[in-house]
XYZ file of C-alpha atoms in Angstrom:
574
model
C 84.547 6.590 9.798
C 81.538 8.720 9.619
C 77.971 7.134 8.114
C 77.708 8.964 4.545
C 73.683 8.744 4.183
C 72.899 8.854 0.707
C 69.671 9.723 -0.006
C 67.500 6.979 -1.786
C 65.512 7.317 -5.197
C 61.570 8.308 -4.590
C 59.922 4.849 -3.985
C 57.110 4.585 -6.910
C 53.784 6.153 -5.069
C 51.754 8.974 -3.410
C 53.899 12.640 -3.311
C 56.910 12.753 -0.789
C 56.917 16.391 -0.452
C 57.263 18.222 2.955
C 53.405 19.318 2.934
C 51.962 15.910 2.145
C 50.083 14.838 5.743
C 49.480 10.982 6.911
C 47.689 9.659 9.190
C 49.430 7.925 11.922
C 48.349 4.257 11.914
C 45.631 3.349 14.310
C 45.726 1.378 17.478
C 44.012 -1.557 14.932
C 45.566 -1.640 12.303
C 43.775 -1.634 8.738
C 43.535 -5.076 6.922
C 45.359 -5.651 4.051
C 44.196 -4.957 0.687
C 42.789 -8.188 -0.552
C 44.760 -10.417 -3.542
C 42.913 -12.923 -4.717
C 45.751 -14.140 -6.585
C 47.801 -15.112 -3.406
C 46.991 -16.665 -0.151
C 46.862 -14.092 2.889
C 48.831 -16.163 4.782
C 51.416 -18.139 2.616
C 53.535 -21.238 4.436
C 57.580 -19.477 4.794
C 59.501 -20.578 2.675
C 61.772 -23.668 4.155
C 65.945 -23.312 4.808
C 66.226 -26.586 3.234
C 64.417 -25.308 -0.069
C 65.697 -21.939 0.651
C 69.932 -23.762 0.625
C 68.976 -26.171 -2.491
C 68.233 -23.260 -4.933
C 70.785 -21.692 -4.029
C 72.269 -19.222 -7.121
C 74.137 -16.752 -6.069
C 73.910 -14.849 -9.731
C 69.753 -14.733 -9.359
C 69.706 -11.480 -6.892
C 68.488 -8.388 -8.771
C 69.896 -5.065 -7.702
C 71.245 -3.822 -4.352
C 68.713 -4.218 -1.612
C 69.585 -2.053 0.990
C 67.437 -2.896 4.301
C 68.080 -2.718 8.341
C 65.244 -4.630 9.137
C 62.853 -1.662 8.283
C 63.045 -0.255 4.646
C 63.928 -1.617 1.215
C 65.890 1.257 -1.467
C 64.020 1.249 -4.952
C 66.112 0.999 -7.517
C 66.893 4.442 -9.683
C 65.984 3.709 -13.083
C 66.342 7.611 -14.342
C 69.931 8.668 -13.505
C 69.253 11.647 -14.678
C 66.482 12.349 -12.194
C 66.838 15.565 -9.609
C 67.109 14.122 -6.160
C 63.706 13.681 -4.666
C 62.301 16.556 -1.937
C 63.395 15.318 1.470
C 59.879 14.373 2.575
C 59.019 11.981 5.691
C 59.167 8.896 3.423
C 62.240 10.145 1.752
C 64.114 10.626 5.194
C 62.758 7.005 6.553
C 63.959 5.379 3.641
C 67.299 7.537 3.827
C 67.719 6.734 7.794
C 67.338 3.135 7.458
C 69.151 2.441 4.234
C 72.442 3.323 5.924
C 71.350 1.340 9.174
C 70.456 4.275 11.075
C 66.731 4.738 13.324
C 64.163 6.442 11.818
C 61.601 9.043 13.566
C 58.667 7.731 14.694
C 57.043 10.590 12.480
C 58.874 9.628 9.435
C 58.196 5.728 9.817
C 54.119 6.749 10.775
C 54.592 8.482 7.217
C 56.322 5.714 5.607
C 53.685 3.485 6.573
C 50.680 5.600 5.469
C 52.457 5.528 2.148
C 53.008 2.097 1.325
C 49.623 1.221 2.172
C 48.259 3.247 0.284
C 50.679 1.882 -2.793
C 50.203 -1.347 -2.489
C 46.358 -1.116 -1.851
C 46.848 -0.101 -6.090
C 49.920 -1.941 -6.711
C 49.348 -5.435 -4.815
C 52.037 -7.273 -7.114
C 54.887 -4.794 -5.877
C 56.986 -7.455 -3.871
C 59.472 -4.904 -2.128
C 56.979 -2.492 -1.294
C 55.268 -5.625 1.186
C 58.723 -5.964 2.165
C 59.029 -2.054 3.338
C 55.512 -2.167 4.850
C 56.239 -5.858 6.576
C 59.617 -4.315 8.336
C 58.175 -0.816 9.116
C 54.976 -2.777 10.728
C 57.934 -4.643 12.713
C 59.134 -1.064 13.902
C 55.692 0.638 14.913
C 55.320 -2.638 16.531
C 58.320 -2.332 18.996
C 57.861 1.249 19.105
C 54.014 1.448 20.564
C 54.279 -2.216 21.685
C 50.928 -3.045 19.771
C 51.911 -6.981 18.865
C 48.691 -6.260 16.708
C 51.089 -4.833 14.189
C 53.492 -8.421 14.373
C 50.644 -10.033 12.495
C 50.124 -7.549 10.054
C 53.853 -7.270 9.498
C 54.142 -11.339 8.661
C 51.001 -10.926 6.265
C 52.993 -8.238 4.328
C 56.114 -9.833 4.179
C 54.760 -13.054 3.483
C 52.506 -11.661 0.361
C 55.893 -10.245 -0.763
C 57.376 -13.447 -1.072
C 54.836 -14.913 -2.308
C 55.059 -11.883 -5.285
C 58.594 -12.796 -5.113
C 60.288 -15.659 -3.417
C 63.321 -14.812 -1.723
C 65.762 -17.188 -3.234
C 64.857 -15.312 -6.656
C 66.314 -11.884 -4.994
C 63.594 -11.341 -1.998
C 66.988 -11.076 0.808
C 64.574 -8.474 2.073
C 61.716 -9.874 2.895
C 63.459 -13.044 4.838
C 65.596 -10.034 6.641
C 62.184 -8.652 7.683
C 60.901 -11.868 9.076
C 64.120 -12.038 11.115
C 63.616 -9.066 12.853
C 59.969 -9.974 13.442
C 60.874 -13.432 14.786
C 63.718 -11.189 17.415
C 60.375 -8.994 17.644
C 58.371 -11.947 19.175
C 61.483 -13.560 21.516
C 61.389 -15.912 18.738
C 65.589 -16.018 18.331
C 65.766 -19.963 16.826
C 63.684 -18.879 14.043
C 64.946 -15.081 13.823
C 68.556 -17.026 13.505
C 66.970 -19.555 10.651
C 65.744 -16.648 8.611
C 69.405 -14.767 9.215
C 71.681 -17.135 8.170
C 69.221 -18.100 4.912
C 70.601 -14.899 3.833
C 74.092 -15.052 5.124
C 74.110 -18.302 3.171
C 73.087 -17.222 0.049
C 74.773 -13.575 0.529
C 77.178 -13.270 3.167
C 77.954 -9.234 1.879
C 74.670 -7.816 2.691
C 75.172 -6.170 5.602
C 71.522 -5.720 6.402
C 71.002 -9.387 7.573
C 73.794 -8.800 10.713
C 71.963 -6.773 13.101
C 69.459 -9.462 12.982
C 71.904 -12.233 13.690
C 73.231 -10.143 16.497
C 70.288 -10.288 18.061
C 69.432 -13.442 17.226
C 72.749 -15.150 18.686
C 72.501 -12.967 21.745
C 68.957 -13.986 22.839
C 70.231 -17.461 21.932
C 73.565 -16.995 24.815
C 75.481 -17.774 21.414
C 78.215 -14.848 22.899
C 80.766 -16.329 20.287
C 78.875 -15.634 16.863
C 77.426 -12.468 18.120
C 80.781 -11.369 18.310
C 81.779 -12.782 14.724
C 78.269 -11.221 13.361
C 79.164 -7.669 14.996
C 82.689 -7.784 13.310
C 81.334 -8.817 10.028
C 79.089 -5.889 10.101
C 81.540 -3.252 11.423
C 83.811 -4.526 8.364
C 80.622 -4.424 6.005
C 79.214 -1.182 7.295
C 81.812 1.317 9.019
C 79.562 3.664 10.748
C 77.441 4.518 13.870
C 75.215 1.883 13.940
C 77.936 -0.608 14.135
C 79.965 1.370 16.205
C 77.245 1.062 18.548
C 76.371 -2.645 18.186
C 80.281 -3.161 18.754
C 79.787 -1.346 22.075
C 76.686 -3.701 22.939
C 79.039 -6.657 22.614
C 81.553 -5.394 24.748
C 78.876 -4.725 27.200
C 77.719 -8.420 27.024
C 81.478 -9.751 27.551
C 81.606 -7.307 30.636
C 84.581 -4.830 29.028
C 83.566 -1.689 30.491
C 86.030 0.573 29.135
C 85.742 -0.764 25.743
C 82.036 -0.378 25.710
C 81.925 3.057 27.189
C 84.881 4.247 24.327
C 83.136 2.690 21.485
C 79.622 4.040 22.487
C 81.292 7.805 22.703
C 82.718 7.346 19.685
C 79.036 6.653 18.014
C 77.745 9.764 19.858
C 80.372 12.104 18.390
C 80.063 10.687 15.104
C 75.834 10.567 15.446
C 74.236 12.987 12.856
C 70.458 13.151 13.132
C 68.408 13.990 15.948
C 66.984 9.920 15.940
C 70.558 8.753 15.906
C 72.395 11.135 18.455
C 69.116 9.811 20.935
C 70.111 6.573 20.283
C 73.470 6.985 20.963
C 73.009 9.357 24.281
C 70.784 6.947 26.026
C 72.730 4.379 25.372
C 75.711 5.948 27.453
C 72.814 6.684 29.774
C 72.506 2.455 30.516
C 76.492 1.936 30.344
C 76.504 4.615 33.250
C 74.147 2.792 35.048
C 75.780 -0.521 34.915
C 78.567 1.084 35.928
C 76.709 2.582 39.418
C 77.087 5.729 38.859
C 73.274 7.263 38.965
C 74.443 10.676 38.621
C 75.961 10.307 35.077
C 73.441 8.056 34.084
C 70.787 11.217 34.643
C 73.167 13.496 32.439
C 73.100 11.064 29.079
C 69.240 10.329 29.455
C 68.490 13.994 30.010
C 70.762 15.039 26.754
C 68.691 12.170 24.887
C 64.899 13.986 26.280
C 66.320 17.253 25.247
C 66.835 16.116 21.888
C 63.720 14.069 22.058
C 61.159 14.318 24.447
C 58.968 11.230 23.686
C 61.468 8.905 23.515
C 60.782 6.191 25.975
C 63.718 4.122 26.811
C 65.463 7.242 28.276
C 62.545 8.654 30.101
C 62.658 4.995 31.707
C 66.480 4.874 32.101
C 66.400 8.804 33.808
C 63.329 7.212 36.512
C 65.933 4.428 37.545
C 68.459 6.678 38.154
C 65.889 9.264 39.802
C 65.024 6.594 42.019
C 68.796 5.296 43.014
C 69.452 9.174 44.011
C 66.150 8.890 46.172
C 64.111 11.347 44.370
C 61.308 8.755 44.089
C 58.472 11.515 42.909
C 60.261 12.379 39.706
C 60.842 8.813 39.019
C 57.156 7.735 39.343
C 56.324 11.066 36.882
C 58.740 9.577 34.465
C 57.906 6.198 34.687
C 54.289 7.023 33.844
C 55.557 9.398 31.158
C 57.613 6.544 29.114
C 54.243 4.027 29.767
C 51.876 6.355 27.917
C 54.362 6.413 25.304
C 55.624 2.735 25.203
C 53.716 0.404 27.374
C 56.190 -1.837 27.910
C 55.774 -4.883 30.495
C 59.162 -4.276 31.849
C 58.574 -0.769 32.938
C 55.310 -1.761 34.808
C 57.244 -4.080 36.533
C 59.798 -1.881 37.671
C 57.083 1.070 38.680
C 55.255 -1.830 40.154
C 58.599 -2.831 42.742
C 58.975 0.849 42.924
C 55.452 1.319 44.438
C 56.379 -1.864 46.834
C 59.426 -0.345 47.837
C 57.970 3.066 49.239
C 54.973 0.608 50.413
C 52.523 1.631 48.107
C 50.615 -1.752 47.995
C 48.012 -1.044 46.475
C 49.098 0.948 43.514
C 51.920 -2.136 43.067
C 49.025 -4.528 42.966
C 47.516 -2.578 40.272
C 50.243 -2.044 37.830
C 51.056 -6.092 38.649
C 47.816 -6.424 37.496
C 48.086 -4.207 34.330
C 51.737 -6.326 33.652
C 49.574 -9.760 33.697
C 47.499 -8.186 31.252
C 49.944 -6.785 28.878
C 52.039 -10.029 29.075
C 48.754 -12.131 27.882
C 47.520 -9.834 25.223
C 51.344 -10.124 23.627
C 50.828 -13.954 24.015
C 47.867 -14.066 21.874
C 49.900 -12.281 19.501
C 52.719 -14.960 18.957
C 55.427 -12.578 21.341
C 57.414 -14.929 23.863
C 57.290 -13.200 27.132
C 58.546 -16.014 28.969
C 61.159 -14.350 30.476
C 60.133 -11.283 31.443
C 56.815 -13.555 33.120
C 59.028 -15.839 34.965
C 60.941 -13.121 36.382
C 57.645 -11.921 37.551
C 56.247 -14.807 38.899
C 59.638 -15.921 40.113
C 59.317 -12.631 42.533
C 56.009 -11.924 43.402
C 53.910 -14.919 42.236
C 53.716 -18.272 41.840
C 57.662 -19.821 41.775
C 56.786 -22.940 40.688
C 55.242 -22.221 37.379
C 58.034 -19.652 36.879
C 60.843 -22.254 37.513
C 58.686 -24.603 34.706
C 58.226 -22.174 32.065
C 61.550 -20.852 32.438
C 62.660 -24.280 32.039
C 60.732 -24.818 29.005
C 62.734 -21.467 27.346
C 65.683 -23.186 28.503
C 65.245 -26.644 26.339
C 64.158 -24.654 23.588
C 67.799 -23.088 23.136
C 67.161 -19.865 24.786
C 70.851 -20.267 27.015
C 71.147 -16.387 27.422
C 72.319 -15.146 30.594
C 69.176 -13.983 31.689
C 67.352 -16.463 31.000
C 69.992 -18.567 33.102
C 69.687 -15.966 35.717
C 65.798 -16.284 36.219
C 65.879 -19.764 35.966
C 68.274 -20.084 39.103
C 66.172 -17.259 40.967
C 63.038 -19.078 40.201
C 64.503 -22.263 41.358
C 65.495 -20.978 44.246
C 61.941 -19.112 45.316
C 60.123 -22.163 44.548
C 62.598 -24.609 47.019
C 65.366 -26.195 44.986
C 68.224 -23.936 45.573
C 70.971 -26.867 44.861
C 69.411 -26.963 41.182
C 69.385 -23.703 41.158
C 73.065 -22.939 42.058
C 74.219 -24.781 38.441
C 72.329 -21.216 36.565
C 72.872 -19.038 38.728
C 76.625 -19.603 38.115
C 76.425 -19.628 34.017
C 74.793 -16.433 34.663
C 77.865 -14.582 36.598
C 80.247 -16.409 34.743
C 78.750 -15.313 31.276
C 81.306 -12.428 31.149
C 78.384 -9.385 31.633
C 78.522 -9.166 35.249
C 75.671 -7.884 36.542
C 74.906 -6.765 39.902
C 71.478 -8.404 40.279
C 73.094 -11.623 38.738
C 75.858 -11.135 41.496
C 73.062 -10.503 44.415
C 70.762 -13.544 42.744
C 74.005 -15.949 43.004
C 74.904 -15.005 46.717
C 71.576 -15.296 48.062
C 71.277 -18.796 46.942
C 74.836 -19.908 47.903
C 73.472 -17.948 51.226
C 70.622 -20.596 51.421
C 73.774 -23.261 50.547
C 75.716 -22.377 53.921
C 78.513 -21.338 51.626
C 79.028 -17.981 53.831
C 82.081 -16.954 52.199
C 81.234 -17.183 48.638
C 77.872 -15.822 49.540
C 79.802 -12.857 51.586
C 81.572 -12.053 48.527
C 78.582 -12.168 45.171
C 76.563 -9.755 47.424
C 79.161 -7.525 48.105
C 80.115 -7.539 44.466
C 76.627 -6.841 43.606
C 76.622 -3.976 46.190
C 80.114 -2.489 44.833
C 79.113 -3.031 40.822
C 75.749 -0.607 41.449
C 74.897 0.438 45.106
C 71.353 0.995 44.100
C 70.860 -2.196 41.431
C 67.249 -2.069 42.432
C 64.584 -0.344 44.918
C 63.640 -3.848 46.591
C 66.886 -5.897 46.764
C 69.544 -3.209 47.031
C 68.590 -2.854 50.205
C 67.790 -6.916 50.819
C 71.452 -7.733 49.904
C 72.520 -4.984 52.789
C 70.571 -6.618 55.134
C 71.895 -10.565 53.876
C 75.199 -8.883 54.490
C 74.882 -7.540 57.649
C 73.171 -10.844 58.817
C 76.774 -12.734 57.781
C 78.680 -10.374 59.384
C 82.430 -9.605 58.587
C 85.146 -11.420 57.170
C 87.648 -11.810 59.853
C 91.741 -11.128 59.262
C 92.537 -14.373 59.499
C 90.278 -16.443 57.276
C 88.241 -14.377 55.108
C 85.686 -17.198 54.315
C 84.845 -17.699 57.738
C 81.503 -15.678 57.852
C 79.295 -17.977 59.733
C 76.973 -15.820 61.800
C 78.852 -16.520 65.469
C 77.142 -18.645 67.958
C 75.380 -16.401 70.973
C 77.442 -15.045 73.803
C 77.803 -17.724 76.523
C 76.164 -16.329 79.776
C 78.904 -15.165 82.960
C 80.327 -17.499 84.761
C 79.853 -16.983 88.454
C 83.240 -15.540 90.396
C 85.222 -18.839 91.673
C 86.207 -18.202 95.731
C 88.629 -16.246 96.770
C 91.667 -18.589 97.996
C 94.986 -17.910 100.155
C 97.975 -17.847 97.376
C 100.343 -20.044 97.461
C 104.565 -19.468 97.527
C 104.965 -19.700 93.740
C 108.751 -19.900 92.149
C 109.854 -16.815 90.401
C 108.324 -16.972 86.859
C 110.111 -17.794 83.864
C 110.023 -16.116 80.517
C 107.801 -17.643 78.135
C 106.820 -17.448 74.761
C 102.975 -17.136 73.727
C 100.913 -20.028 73.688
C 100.466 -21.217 70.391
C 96.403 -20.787 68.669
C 94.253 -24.146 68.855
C 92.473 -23.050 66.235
C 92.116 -25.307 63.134
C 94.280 -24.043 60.317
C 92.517 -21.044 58.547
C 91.808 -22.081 54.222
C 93.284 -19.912 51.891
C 91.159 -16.898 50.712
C 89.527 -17.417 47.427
C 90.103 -15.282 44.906
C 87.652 -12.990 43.342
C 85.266 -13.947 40.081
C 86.974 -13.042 36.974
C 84.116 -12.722 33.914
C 84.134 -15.396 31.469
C 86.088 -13.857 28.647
C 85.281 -16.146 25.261
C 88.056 -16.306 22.924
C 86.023 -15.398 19.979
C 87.160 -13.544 17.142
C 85.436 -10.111 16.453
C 86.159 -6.745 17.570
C 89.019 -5.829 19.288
C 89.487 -3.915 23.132
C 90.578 -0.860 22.828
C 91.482 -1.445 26.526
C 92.339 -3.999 29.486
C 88.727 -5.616 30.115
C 86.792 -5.026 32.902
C 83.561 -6.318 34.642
C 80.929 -4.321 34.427
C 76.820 -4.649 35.107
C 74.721 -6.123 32.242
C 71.897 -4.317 32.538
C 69.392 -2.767 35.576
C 67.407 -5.579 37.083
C 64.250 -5.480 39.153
C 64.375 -9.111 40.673
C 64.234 -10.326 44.259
């Protein structure tokens, strides 16, 4: 069923009219006006208080948030429609769960500053301000703008606590906490509102987040039905398609996520929905179709970053290297994101540009400490890193440490394993490795990861068959171990006819044996029909049967298909 936006009530304020110009926040962003009457930075509220005053009949009106915007309630039903400003189409795009325009939320944000700078006591306009400071946050990756965000939101419960009818501002800091890697807490703050209201649909994208950073592959199913039964639409059409993504059902995903684009009515959300069949074309290894869906997406809009990104990986797989370093830059000076600088950075390496790989390793390092001063947990994305072209050990620790804190996703059990193995312990490392391929997603640079360290193992066979599966899920996975895995699988050789695990490289030819003499023959009987000598050869084992994904019996949404594996997302390790 088709999203029906309706459009929201004019938020009390400045003028929402198409002529009315704002400033795009600054790289630093402004403090907040002062209130003497509350504490800048108020303590959150505990789950344990948060579950004891529990009263369901205490929320006021509908609050209508996706993690960025609050709906004001209409007190003049009477009143003509407001003029579809910037704020008004922000606050319409995000009340039915849809993305916003990074123009519109730039002018949503100039206008709630400005409204609470007068109106300091307005509890739901902090909330708005709080989650749209959580969206220019992702957006320009400026963690500068987490910190502001979790001032605002926590001024707006302190204005208005959230078990007295604040369910926005605790669904704002959830999507901060998923924001800063922080999924424990983002799932604390999630189900404090599923508790209290398990009908507001707002809170699920949050949880699905939260339980999927967590490796929780069970409830972020259960959360994704829950909000496709809450919320019939695109946006949970195409948070349905994530999950079958993450259980590896191809098909499924790649139905469901058409479905969203056909249905997708703004610019913002047909993007969305493009470049995500860009990345389900991509895990699927097919380069070509992946450049088709990201270049729809820059047609429609030509700043946004994740498909300018996407289009350079498949650029690159198709060996047109030049565009993909033009549109790698391109999505960095709009989104410096530490993930594209590292895959630029093994792009570089790959065509043996050292020194400009040094240099945007260097600007990574950077960009992964200023975010840590900030309260964002790179841990991952620094252990992959390290695990690859640094210092193993301290990756295989700190990725240890994200382990014990509950962080069980597959990737995290991925770069565990592959830091493991870099820094020595490959027999540790076999035990993640293994969660990772087995998690359902099936991704090729999980699959190469795995076979390289039963490789190191002397398990030949199994080894044999993760790379090729890594090689046959996407040929071109990544610049630097695409072609490593080739070279791993030429080094095993070929399975033979008889026993297909028996991949041991073969011992070197023995040298000629010199010609024995020449003797008279001897009167020999007439020969005798015989049958062929049987093979000394030990007993071949039986072949062993391909992976199958981990498929979770989990309720939630349904396959419109047979499952089948499929890539979990492009990967840059080695």
């Amino acid at each position: 069923m088709d999203v029906t936006t309706q459009q929201p009530p004019a938020a009390p304020g400045p003028d929402h009219s198409p002529g009315t110009a704002y400033a795009p926040p600054c790289e630093s962003p402004p403090s907040l006006p002062p209130d003497p009457a509350y504490p800048a930075e108020p303590p959150p509220v505990s789950l344990r208080t948060t579950l004891r005053r529990a009263a369901f009949g205490a929320v006021a009106g509908a609050v209508l948030v996706t993690g960025a915007v609050v709906s004001v309630p209409d007190e003049d039903k009477d009143a003509a429609p407001p003029v579809p400003g910037p704020v008004s189409r922000a606050m319409t795009a995000t009340a039915a769960g849809s993305p916003a325009s990074l123009s519109d939320l730039t002018a949503l944000i100039g206008d709630r500053q400005a409204w609470v700078g007068t109106h300091p006591s307005d509890a739901r306009s902090w909330a708005v301000l709080g989650s749209a400071y959580v969206e220019w946050g992702r957006w320009a990756v400026d963690p500068a703008y987490y910190t502001r965000a979790e001032q605002a939101l926590k001024r707006s419960l302190n204005v208005q606590p959230g078990e007295r009818g604040n369910a926005a501002a605790w669904v704002g800091l959830a999507s901060l906490a998923n924001a800063r890697h922080d999924f424990v807490t983002a799932k604390k703050w999630g189900e404090a509102v599923r508790a209290r209201l398990p009908q507001q649909w707002t809170v699920y994208p949050e949880l699905i987040d939260a339980y999927r950073g967590l490796g929780d592959l069970k409830s972020e199913t259960t959360a994704a039905a829950k909000y496709a039964a809450l919320r019939a639409g695109v946006p949970s059409l195409g948070r349905t398609a994530e999950v079958y993504r993450d259980r590896g059902m191809r098909e499924d995903a790649l139905a469901t996520a058409q479905d969203a684009a056909n249905r997708a009515r703004t610019p913002a959300e047909k993007t969305l929905c493009l470049s995500r069949l860009g990345e389900l074309a991509w895990d699927r290894g097919e380069p070509q179709e992946a450049l088709a869906q990201y270049g729809a997406a820059l047609r429609i809009d030509r700043a946004h970053h994740t498909s300018l990104a996407g289009r350079a990986r498949a650029l690159a797989a198709l060996g047109r290297t030049d565009e993909a370093q033009r549109d790698y830059r391109a999505a960095l000076a709009r989104s410096p994101r530490p993930e594209y600088m590292l895959e630029l950075g093994e792009l570089y390496e790959s065509l043996d540009l050292d020194d400009k790989a040094a240099d945007q390793y260097a600007q990574l390092r950077r960009a992964l400490t200023l975010a840590d001063s900030q309260g964002v947990d790179n841990a991952l994305l620094l252990g992959r890193f390290e695990a690859s072209h640094g210092d193993a050990d301290a990756a295989a620790e700190r990725l240890r440490a994200e382990w014990d804190r509950g962080h069980h996703s597959a990737a995290v059990a991925d770069a565990l394993g592959w830091a493991l193995h870099r820094s020595g312990d490959s027999a540790s490392a076999l035990e993640y490795a293994r969660k990772a391929v087995d998690s359902g997603g099936r991704s090729a640079a999980y699959a190469y990861h795995l076979g390289m360290i039963q490789r190191a193992l002397n398990d030949f066979g199994t080894a044999h068959r993760h790379l090729e599966e890594a090689l046959r899920t996407n040929p071109q996975f990544s610049p630097l171990d695409a072609q490593r895995a080739r070279e791993a699988l030429d080094a095993l050789g070929r399975p033979s006819m008889d026993d297909p695990r028996d991949l041991r490289p073969g011992p070197p030819p023995a040298p000629p044996r010199a010609p024995e003499p020449v003797r008279a023959a001897a009167p020999q009987a007439p020969k005798r029909s015989q049958e062929p000598e049987p093979s000394r050869a030990a007993p071949s084992q039986a072949p062993v049967p391909p992976l199958s994904p981990a498929m979770p019996g989990a309720a939630g949404p349904q396959p419109a298909s047979a499952a089948k594996p499929s890539a979990a997302g492009p990967s840059s390790d080695h």
